[in-house]
Structure formats: structure tokens, C-alpha cells
PDB file of N, CA and C in Angstrom:
ATOM      1  N   UNK A   1     -15.285 -16.489   2.663  1.00 48.00           N
ATOM      2  CA  UNK A   1     -13.916 -16.951   2.489  1.00 48.00           C
ATOM      3  C   UNK A   1     -13.082 -15.918   1.730  1.00 48.00           C
ATOM      4  N   UNK A   2     -13.634 -15.370   0.674  1.00 51.00           N
ATOM      5  CA  UNK A   2     -12.901 -14.365  -0.111  1.00 51.00           C
ATOM      6  C   UNK A   2     -12.609 -13.128   0.734  1.00 51.00           C
ATOM      7  N   UNK A   3     -13.578 -12.724   1.571  1.00 48.00           N
ATOM      8  CA  UNK A   3     -13.375 -11.548   2.415  1.00 48.00           C
ATOM      9  C   UNK A   3     -12.262 -11.807   3.428  1.00 48.00           C
ATOM     10  N   UNK A   4     -12.216 -13.006   3.955  1.00 48.00           N
ATOM     11  CA  UNK A   4     -11.150 -13.355   4.905  1.00 48.00           C
ATOM     12  C   UNK A   4      -9.789 -13.315   4.212  1.00 48.00           C
ATOM     13  N   UNK A   5      -9.719 -13.817   2.991  1.00 54.00           N
ATOM     14  CA  UNK A   5      -8.473 -13.773   2.226  1.00 54.00           C
ATOM     15  C   UNK A   5      -8.037 -12.330   2.000  1.00 54.00           C
ATOM     16  N   UNK A   6      -9.003 -11.453   1.695  1.00 56.00           N
ATOM     17  CA  UNK A   6      -8.675 -10.049   1.462  1.00 56.00           C
ATOM     18  C   UNK A   6      -8.152  -9.403   2.741  1.00 56.00           C
ATOM     19  N   UNK A   7      -8.742  -9.737   3.871  1.00 52.00           N
ATOM     20  CA  UNK A   7      -8.300  -9.187   5.150  1.00 52.00           C
ATOM     21  C   UNK A   7      -6.866  -9.613   5.445  1.00 52.00           C
ATOM     22  N   UNK A   8      -6.564 -10.869   5.249  1.00 58.00           N
ATOM     23  CA  UNK A   8      -5.205 -11.384   5.445  1.00 58.00           C
ATOM     24  C   UNK A   8      -4.253 -10.704   4.478  1.00 58.00           C
ATOM     25  N   UNK A   9      -4.678 -10.559   3.233  1.00 70.00           N
ATOM     26  CA  UNK A   9      -3.859  -9.907   2.205  1.00 70.00           C
ATOM     27  C   UNK A   9      -3.619  -8.439   2.569  1.00 70.00           C
ATOM     28  N   UNK A  10      -4.642  -7.760   3.087  1.00 79.00           N
ATOM     29  CA  UNK A  10      -4.499  -6.367   3.504  1.00 79.00           C
ATOM     30  C   UNK A  10      -3.432  -6.226   4.587  1.00 79.00           C
ATOM     31  N   UNK A  11      -3.481  -7.083   5.587  1.00 83.00           N
ATOM     32  CA  UNK A  11      -2.479  -7.031   6.663  1.00 83.00           C
ATOM     33  C   UNK A  11      -1.083  -7.303   6.121  1.00 83.00           C
ATOM     34  N   UNK A  12      -0.969  -8.257   5.206  1.00 84.00           N
ATOM     35  CA  UNK A  12       0.335  -8.545   4.596  1.00 84.00           C
ATOM     36  C   UNK A  12       0.849  -7.332   3.833  1.00 84.00           C
ATOM     37  N   UNK A  13      -0.036  -6.682   3.099  1.00 86.00           N
ATOM     38  CA  UNK A  13       0.354  -5.498   2.336  1.00 86.00           C
ATOM     39  C   UNK A  13       0.803  -4.380   3.265  1.00 86.00           C
ATOM     40  N   UNK A  14       0.065  -4.162   4.348  1.00 91.00           N
ATOM     41  CA  UNK A  14       0.445  -3.145   5.329  1.00 91.00           C
ATOM     42  C   UNK A  14       1.821  -3.437   5.900  1.00 91.00           C
ATOM     43  N   UNK A  15       2.035  -4.659   6.347  1.00 91.00           N
ATOM     44  CA  UNK A  15       3.318  -5.038   6.941  1.00 91.00           C
ATOM     45  C   UNK A  15       4.447  -4.914   5.925  1.00 91.00           C
ATOM     46  N   UNK A  16       4.185  -5.351   4.700  1.00 90.00           N
ATOM     47  CA  UNK A  16       5.179  -5.297   3.634  1.00 90.00           C
ATOM     48  C   UNK A  16       5.564  -3.847   3.350  1.00 90.00           C
ATOM     49  N   UNK A  17       4.564  -2.965   3.243  1.00 94.00           N
ATOM     50  CA  UNK A  17       4.818  -1.560   2.957  1.00 94.00           C
ATOM     51  C   UNK A  17       5.572  -0.892   4.109  1.00 94.00           C
ATOM     52  N   UNK A  18       5.148  -1.119   5.336  1.00 96.00           N
ATOM     53  CA  UNK A  18       5.824  -0.510   6.480  1.00 96.00           C
ATOM     54  C   UNK A  18       7.278  -0.979   6.577  1.00 96.00           C
ATOM     55  N   UNK A  19       7.520  -2.245   6.319  1.00 94.00           N
ATOM     56  CA  UNK A  19       8.894  -2.772   6.327  1.00 94.00           C
ATOM     57  C   UNK A  19       9.722  -2.115   5.231  1.00 94.00           C
ATOM     58  N   UNK A  20       9.157  -1.989   4.042  1.00 94.00           N
ATOM     59  CA  UNK A  20       9.874  -1.361   2.925  1.00 94.00           C
ATOM     60  C   UNK A  20      10.194   0.102   3.236  1.00 94.00           C
ATOM     61  N   UNK A  21       9.247   0.809   3.854  1.00 95.00           N
ATOM     62  CA  UNK A  21       9.503   2.207   4.213  1.00 95.00           C
ATOM     63  C   UNK A  21      10.584   2.312   5.282  1.00 95.00           C
ATOM     64  N   UNK A  22      10.594   1.395   6.220  1.00 95.00           N
ATOM     65  CA  UNK A  22      11.665   1.393   7.235  1.00 95.00           C
ATOM     66  C   UNK A  22      13.027   1.146   6.575  1.00 95.00           C
ATOM     67  N   UNK A  23      13.058   0.218   5.646  1.00 96.00           N
ATOM     68  CA  UNK A  23      14.308  -0.153   4.981  1.00 96.00           C
ATOM     69  C   UNK A  23      14.827   0.937   4.053  1.00 96.00           C
ATOM     70  N   UNK A  24      13.918   1.610   3.343  1.00 95.00           N
ATOM     71  CA  UNK A  24      14.321   2.572   2.305  1.00 95.00           C
ATOM     72  C   UNK A  24      14.193   4.027   2.741  1.00 95.00           C
ATOM     73  N   UNK A  25      13.644   4.275   3.918  1.00 92.00           N
ATOM     74  CA  UNK A  25      13.426   5.622   4.471  1.00 92.00           C
ATOM     75  C   UNK A  25      12.277   6.351   3.788  1.00 92.00           C
ATOM     76  N   UNK A  26      12.131   6.224   2.478  1.00 94.00           N
ATOM     77  CA  UNK A  26      10.984   6.807   1.767  1.00 94.00           C
ATOM     78  C   UNK A  26      10.776   6.043   0.467  1.00 94.00           C
ATOM     79  N   UNK A  27       9.548   6.103  -0.043  1.00 95.00           N
ATOM     80  CA  UNK A  27       9.209   5.513  -1.334  1.00 95.00           C
ATOM     81  C   UNK A  27       8.250   6.451  -2.044  1.00 95.00           C
ATOM     82  N   UNK A  28       8.386   6.531  -3.360  1.00 94.00           N
ATOM     83  CA  UNK A  28       7.431   7.310  -4.142  1.00 94.00           C
ATOM     84  C   UNK A  28       6.155   6.489  -4.326  1.00 94.00           C
ATOM     85  N   UNK A  29       5.097   7.150  -4.718  1.00 92.00           N
ATOM     86  CA  UNK A  29       3.850   6.423  -4.973  1.00 92.00           C
ATOM     87  C   UNK A  29       4.058   5.396  -6.076  1.00 92.00           C
ATOM     88  N   UNK A  30       4.818   5.740  -7.081  1.00 91.00           N
ATOM     89  CA  UNK A  30       5.096   4.774  -8.167  1.00 91.00           C
ATOM     90  C   UNK A  30       5.809   3.534  -7.628  1.00 91.00           C
ATOM     91  N   UNK A  31       6.772   3.750  -6.742  1.00 93.00           N
ATOM     92  CA  UNK A  31       7.492   2.615  -6.149  1.00 93.00           C
ATOM     93  C   UNK A  31       6.557   1.765  -5.285  1.00 93.00           C
ATOM     94  N   UNK A  32       5.672   2.417  -4.563  1.00 94.00           N
ATOM     95  CA  UNK A  32       4.709   1.685  -3.732  1.00 94.00           C
ATOM     96  C   UNK A  32       3.769   0.871  -4.613  1.00 94.00           C
ATOM     97  N   UNK A  33       3.304   1.460  -5.716  1.00 92.00           N
ATOM     98  CA  UNK A  33       2.454   0.720  -6.651  1.00 92.00           C
ATOM     99  C   UNK A  33       3.164  -0.529  -7.162  1.00 92.00           C
ATOM    100  N   UNK A  34       4.408  -0.385  -7.575  1.00 91.00           N
ATOM    101  CA  UNK A  34       5.182  -1.538  -8.066  1.00 91.00           C
ATOM    102  C   UNK A  34       5.341  -2.599  -6.986  1.00 91.00           C
ATOM    103  N   UNK A  35       5.616  -2.138  -5.788  1.00 90.00           N
ATOM    104  CA  UNK A  35       5.857  -3.030  -4.653  1.00 90.00           C
ATOM    105  C   UNK A  35       4.628  -3.880  -4.319  1.00 90.00           C
ATOM    106  N   UNK A  36       3.451  -3.259  -4.331  1.00 90.00           N
ATOM    107  CA  UNK A  36       2.243  -3.941  -3.879  1.00 90.00           C
ATOM    108  C   UNK A  36       1.412  -4.547  -5.003  1.00 90.00           C
ATOM    109  N   UNK A  37       1.677  -4.153  -6.236  1.00 87.00           N
ATOM    110  CA  UNK A  37       0.821  -4.557  -7.355  1.00 87.00           C
ATOM    111  C   UNK A  37       0.644  -6.071  -7.455  1.00 87.00           C
ATOM    112  N   UNK A  38       1.723  -6.802  -7.387  1.00 82.00           N
ATOM    113  CA  UNK A  38       1.629  -8.263  -7.554  1.00 82.00           C
ATOM    114  C   UNK A  38       0.927  -8.947  -6.385  1.00 82.00           C
ATOM    115  N   UNK A  39       0.977  -8.326  -5.207  1.00 80.00           N
ATOM    116  CA  UNK A  39       0.275  -8.908  -4.066  1.00 80.00           C
ATOM    117  C   UNK A  39      -1.238  -8.786  -4.215  1.00 80.00           C
ATOM    118  N   UNK A  40      -1.683  -7.802  -4.981  1.00 79.00           N
ATOM    119  CA  UNK A  40      -3.116  -7.528  -5.093  1.00 79.00           C
ATOM    120  C   UNK A  40      -3.715  -7.875  -6.445  1.00 79.00           C
ATOM    121  N   UNK A  41      -2.947  -7.810  -7.495  1.00 67.00           N
ATOM    122  CA  UNK A  41      -3.504  -7.820  -8.843  1.00 67.00           C
ATOM    123  C   UNK A  41      -4.153  -9.132  -9.265  1.00 67.00           C
ATOM    124  N   UNK A  42      -3.839 -10.250  -8.619  1.00 74.00           N
ATOM    125  CA  UNK A  42      -4.453 -11.505  -9.035  1.00 74.00           C
ATOM    126  C   UNK A  42      -5.921 -11.610  -8.605  1.00 74.00           C
ATOM    127  N   UNK A  43      -6.344 -10.788  -7.637  1.00 73.00           N
ATOM    128  CA  UNK A  43      -7.736 -10.807  -7.196  1.00 73.00           C
ATOM    129  C   UNK A  43      -8.535  -9.617  -7.718  1.00 73.00           C
ATOM    130  N   UNK A  44      -7.847  -8.568  -8.166  1.00 80.00           N
ATOM    131  CA  UNK A  44      -8.508  -7.324  -8.538  1.00 80.00           C
ATOM    132  C   UNK A  44      -8.104  -6.894  -9.939  1.00 80.00           C
ATOM    133  N   UNK A  45      -8.962  -6.108 -10.592  1.00 87.00           N
ATOM    134  CA  UNK A  45      -8.545  -5.537 -11.870  1.00 87.00           C
ATOM    135  C   UNK A  45      -7.654  -4.323 -11.595  1.00 87.00           C
ATOM    136  N   UNK A  46      -7.129  -3.701 -12.641  1.00 90.00           N
ATOM    137  CA  UNK A  46      -6.163  -2.615 -12.469  1.00 90.00           C
ATOM    138  C   UNK A  46      -6.729  -1.451 -11.658  1.00 90.00           C
ATOM    139  N   UNK A  47      -7.949  -1.039 -11.956  1.00 92.00           N
ATOM    140  CA  UNK A  47      -8.561   0.094 -11.251  1.00 92.00           C
ATOM    141  C   UNK A  47      -8.769  -0.240  -9.762  1.00 92.00           C
ATOM    142  N   UNK A  48      -9.243  -1.441  -9.499  1.00 90.00           N
ATOM    143  CA  UNK A  48      -9.458  -1.869  -8.121  1.00 90.00           C
ATOM    144  C   UNK A  48      -8.133  -1.943  -7.359  1.00 90.00           C
ATOM    145  N   UNK A  49      -7.093  -2.409  -8.031  1.00 89.00           N
ATOM    146  CA  UNK A  49      -5.774  -2.499  -7.402  1.00 89.00           C
ATOM    147  C   UNK A  49      -5.272  -1.114  -7.035  1.00 89.00           C
ATOM    148  N   UNK A  50      -5.387  -0.168  -7.967  1.00 92.00           N
ATOM    149  CA  UNK A  50      -4.952   1.208  -7.710  1.00 92.00           C
ATOM    150  C   UNK A  50      -5.737   1.807  -6.543  1.00 92.00           C
ATOM    151  N   UNK A  51      -7.057   1.593  -6.538  1.00 93.00           N
ATOM    152  CA  UNK A  51      -7.899   2.100  -5.447  1.00 93.00           C
ATOM    153  C   UNK A  51      -7.523   1.459  -4.111  1.00 93.00           C
ATOM    154  N   UNK A  52      -7.229   0.178  -4.126  1.00 90.00           N
ATOM    155  CA  UNK A  52      -6.862  -0.540  -2.910  1.00 90.00           C
ATOM    156  C   UNK A  52      -5.585   0.048  -2.310  1.00 90.00           C
ATOM    157  N   UNK A  53      -4.607   0.337  -3.155  1.00 92.00           N
ATOM    158  CA  UNK A  53      -3.353   0.919  -2.681  1.00 92.00           C
ATOM    159  C   UNK A  53      -3.605   2.326  -2.137  1.00 92.00           C
ATOM    160  N   UNK A  54      -4.431   3.105  -2.830  1.00 93.00           N
ATOM    161  CA  UNK A  54      -4.787   4.443  -2.354  1.00 93.00           C
ATOM    162  C   UNK A  54      -5.441   4.362  -0.981  1.00 93.00           C
ATOM    163  N   UNK A  55      -6.375   3.445  -0.823  1.00 93.00           N
ATOM    164  CA  UNK A  55      -7.065   3.278   0.458  1.00 93.00           C
ATOM    165  C   UNK A  55      -6.109   2.817   1.562  1.00 93.00           C
ATOM    166  N   UNK A  56      -5.188   1.941   1.225  1.00 94.00           N
ATOM    167  CA  UNK A  56      -4.207   1.461   2.195  1.00 94.00           C
ATOM    168  C   UNK A  56      -3.329   2.616   2.679  1.00 94.00           C
ATOM    169  N   UNK A  57      -2.852   3.450   1.752  1.00 95.00           N
ATOM    170  CA  UNK A  57      -2.035   4.601   2.125  1.00 95.00           C
ATOM    171  C   UNK A  57      -2.827   5.565   3.014  1.00 95.00           C
ATOM    172  N   UNK A  58      -4.076   5.808   2.646  1.00 95.00           N
ATOM    173  CA  UNK A  58      -4.926   6.715   3.430  1.00 95.00           C
ATOM    174  C   UNK A  58      -5.149   6.166   4.841  1.00 95.00           C
ATOM    175  N   UNK A  59      -5.385   4.870   4.943  1.00 94.00           N
ATOM    176  CA  UNK A  59      -5.607   4.240   6.247  1.00 94.00           C
ATOM    177  C   UNK A  59      -4.374   4.368   7.137  1.00 94.00           C
ATOM    178  N   UNK A  60      -3.206   4.047   6.592  1.00 96.00           N
ATOM    179  CA  UNK A  60      -1.973   4.119   7.373  1.00 96.00           C
ATOM    180  C   UNK A  60      -1.643   5.566   7.741  1.00 96.00           C
ATOM    181  N   UNK A  61      -1.982   6.502   6.867  1.00 95.00           N
ATOM    182  CA  UNK A  61      -1.768   7.919   7.161  1.00 95.00           C
ATOM    183  C   UNK A  61      -2.692   8.366   8.300  1.00 95.00           C
ATOM    184  N   UNK A  62      -3.966   7.973   8.239  1.00 96.00           N
ATOM    185  CA  UNK A  62      -4.917   8.310   9.306  1.00 96.00           C
ATOM    186  C   UNK A  62      -4.473   7.738  10.649  1.00 96.00           C
ATOM    187  N   UNK A  63      -3.882   6.555  10.616  1.00 96.00           N
ATOM    188  CA  UNK A  63      -3.418   5.902  11.837  1.00 96.00           C
ATOM    189  C   UNK A  63      -2.111   6.507  12.362  1.00 96.00           C
ATOM    190  N   UNK A  64      -1.545   7.439  11.598  1.00 97.00           N
ATOM    191  CA  UNK A  64      -0.311   8.091  12.021  1.00 97.00           C
ATOM    192  C   UNK A  64       0.932   7.241  11.833  1.00 97.00           C
ATOM    193  N   UNK A  65       0.850   6.229  10.985  1.00 96.00           N
ATOM    194  CA  UNK A  65       1.997   5.334  10.767  1.00 96.00           C
ATOM    195  C   UNK A  65       2.896   5.815   9.635  1.00 96.00           C
ATOM    196  N   UNK A  66       2.319   6.530   8.660  1.00 96.00           N
ATOM    197  CA  UNK A  66       3.081   7.041   7.523  1.00 96.00           C
ATOM    198  C   UNK A  66       2.649   8.476   7.257  1.00 96.00           C
ATOM    199  N   UNK A  67       3.466   9.180   6.468  1.00 95.00           N
ATOM    200  CA  UNK A  67       3.125  10.541   6.054  1.00 95.00           C
ATOM    201  C   UNK A  67       3.653  10.749   4.642  1.00 95.00           C
ATOM    202  N   UNK A  68       3.093  11.729   3.962  1.00 92.00           N
ATOM    203  CA  UNK A  68       3.625  12.072   2.649  1.00 92.00           C
ATOM    204  C   UNK A  68       3.910  13.559   2.597  1.00 92.00           C
ATOM    205  N   UNK A  69       4.803  13.944   1.686  1.00 87.00           N
ATOM    206  CA  UNK A  69       5.216  15.339   1.612  1.00 87.00           C
ATOM    207  C   UNK A  69       4.775  16.017   0.332  1.00 87.00           C
ATOM    208  N   UNK A  70       4.093  15.306  -0.518  1.00 84.00           N
ATOM    209  CA  UNK A  70       3.577  15.893  -1.748  1.00 84.00           C
ATOM    210  C   UNK A  70       2.426  15.023  -2.223  1.00 84.00           C
ATOM    211  N   UNK A  71       1.834  15.377  -3.347  1.00 81.00           N
ATOM    212  CA  UNK A  71       0.707  14.601  -3.842  1.00 81.00           C
ATOM    213  C   UNK A  71       0.950  14.162  -5.280  1.00 81.00           C
ATOM    214  N   UNK A  72       0.161  13.194  -5.718  1.00 77.00           N
ATOM    215  CA  UNK A  72       0.255  12.708  -7.087  1.00 77.00           C
ATOM    216  C   UNK A  72       1.185  11.516  -7.206  1.00 77.00           C
ATOM    217  N   UNK A  73       1.465  11.119  -8.439  1.00 74.00           N
ATOM    218  CA  UNK A  73       2.276   9.914  -8.673  1.00 74.00           C
ATOM    219  C   UNK A  73       3.730  10.041  -8.207  1.00 74.00           C
ATOM    220  N   UNK A  74       4.186  11.258  -8.020  1.00 81.00           N
ATOM    221  CA  UNK A  74       5.568  11.457  -7.568  1.00 81.00           C
ATOM    222  C   UNK A  74       5.663  11.771  -6.077  1.00 81.00           C
ATOM    223  N   UNK A  75       4.552  11.591  -5.357  1.00 89.00           N
ATOM    224  CA  UNK A  75       4.568  11.872  -3.925  1.00 89.00           C
ATOM    225  C   UNK A  75       5.515  10.924  -3.213  1.00 89.00           C
ATOM    226  N   UNK A  76       6.149  11.437  -2.177  1.00 93.00           N
ATOM    227  CA  UNK A  76       7.069  10.639  -1.374  1.00 93.00           C
ATOM    228  C   UNK A  76       6.432  10.311  -0.049  1.00 93.00           C
ATOM    229  N   UNK A  77       6.496   9.038   0.335  1.00 95.00           N
ATOM    230  CA  UNK A  77       5.897   8.542   1.572  1.00 95.00           C
ATOM    231  C   UNK A  77       6.993   8.119   2.532  1.00 95.00           C
ATOM    232  N   UNK A  78       6.762   8.408   3.812  1.00 95.00           N
ATOM    233  CA  UNK A  78       7.755   8.144   4.858  1.00 95.00           C
ATOM    234  C   UNK A  78       7.081   7.438   6.031  1.00 95.00           C
ATOM    235  N   UNK A  79       7.864   6.657   6.755  1.00 94.00           N
ATOM    236  CA  UNK A  79       7.392   6.055   8.004  1.00 94.00           C
ATOM    237  C   UNK A  79       7.439   7.143   9.078  1.00 94.00           C
ATOM    238  N   UNK A  80       6.508   7.130   9.995  1.00 93.00           N
ATOM    239  CA  UNK A  80       6.481   8.127  11.079  1.00 93.00           C
ATOM    240  C   UNK A  80       7.216   7.562  12.283  1.00 93.00           C
TER     241      UNK A  80
END
């Protein structure tokens, strides 16, 4: 049951992030963390939440849905 909830939450986070990137044209990693933190933090501790967001960004980048132009906390992410 918990795994199913996480899967649903993951899809919601993906959709939420992609919509935000479409609306804002770009977001910094800090802005993305703020945006997604509350959706994830009630099930995960801080380190797990940060890792989850990192993994989500990597997944969407691998899928060719988003791209970034720099690295680190000030990196800017864009919809493809």
C-alpha cells in the first residue's frame, strides 16, 4: 500500500513540476525544492526528500522532458 501511494505521489510530483516549468519557463533547483517539498516531506525525512527530488529531476531529464543549463543549487531547469 505504501509503495502504491509513493507511485501515485511520484506521478503527481512529475505532473506538478512539468506544469510549473511550462508556466514559469524555468525554475532553479531551490525553487523546485520549495515547490515539491511539501508533497514529499510528510512521508520522508529531509535527506530522503532531497534525494527523491534529485532522482525525479534525473528521471525527467533522461526521458528528454526537461533540461538544465548548470549544476548545483542554483541550476536552472527548463521544459523541453
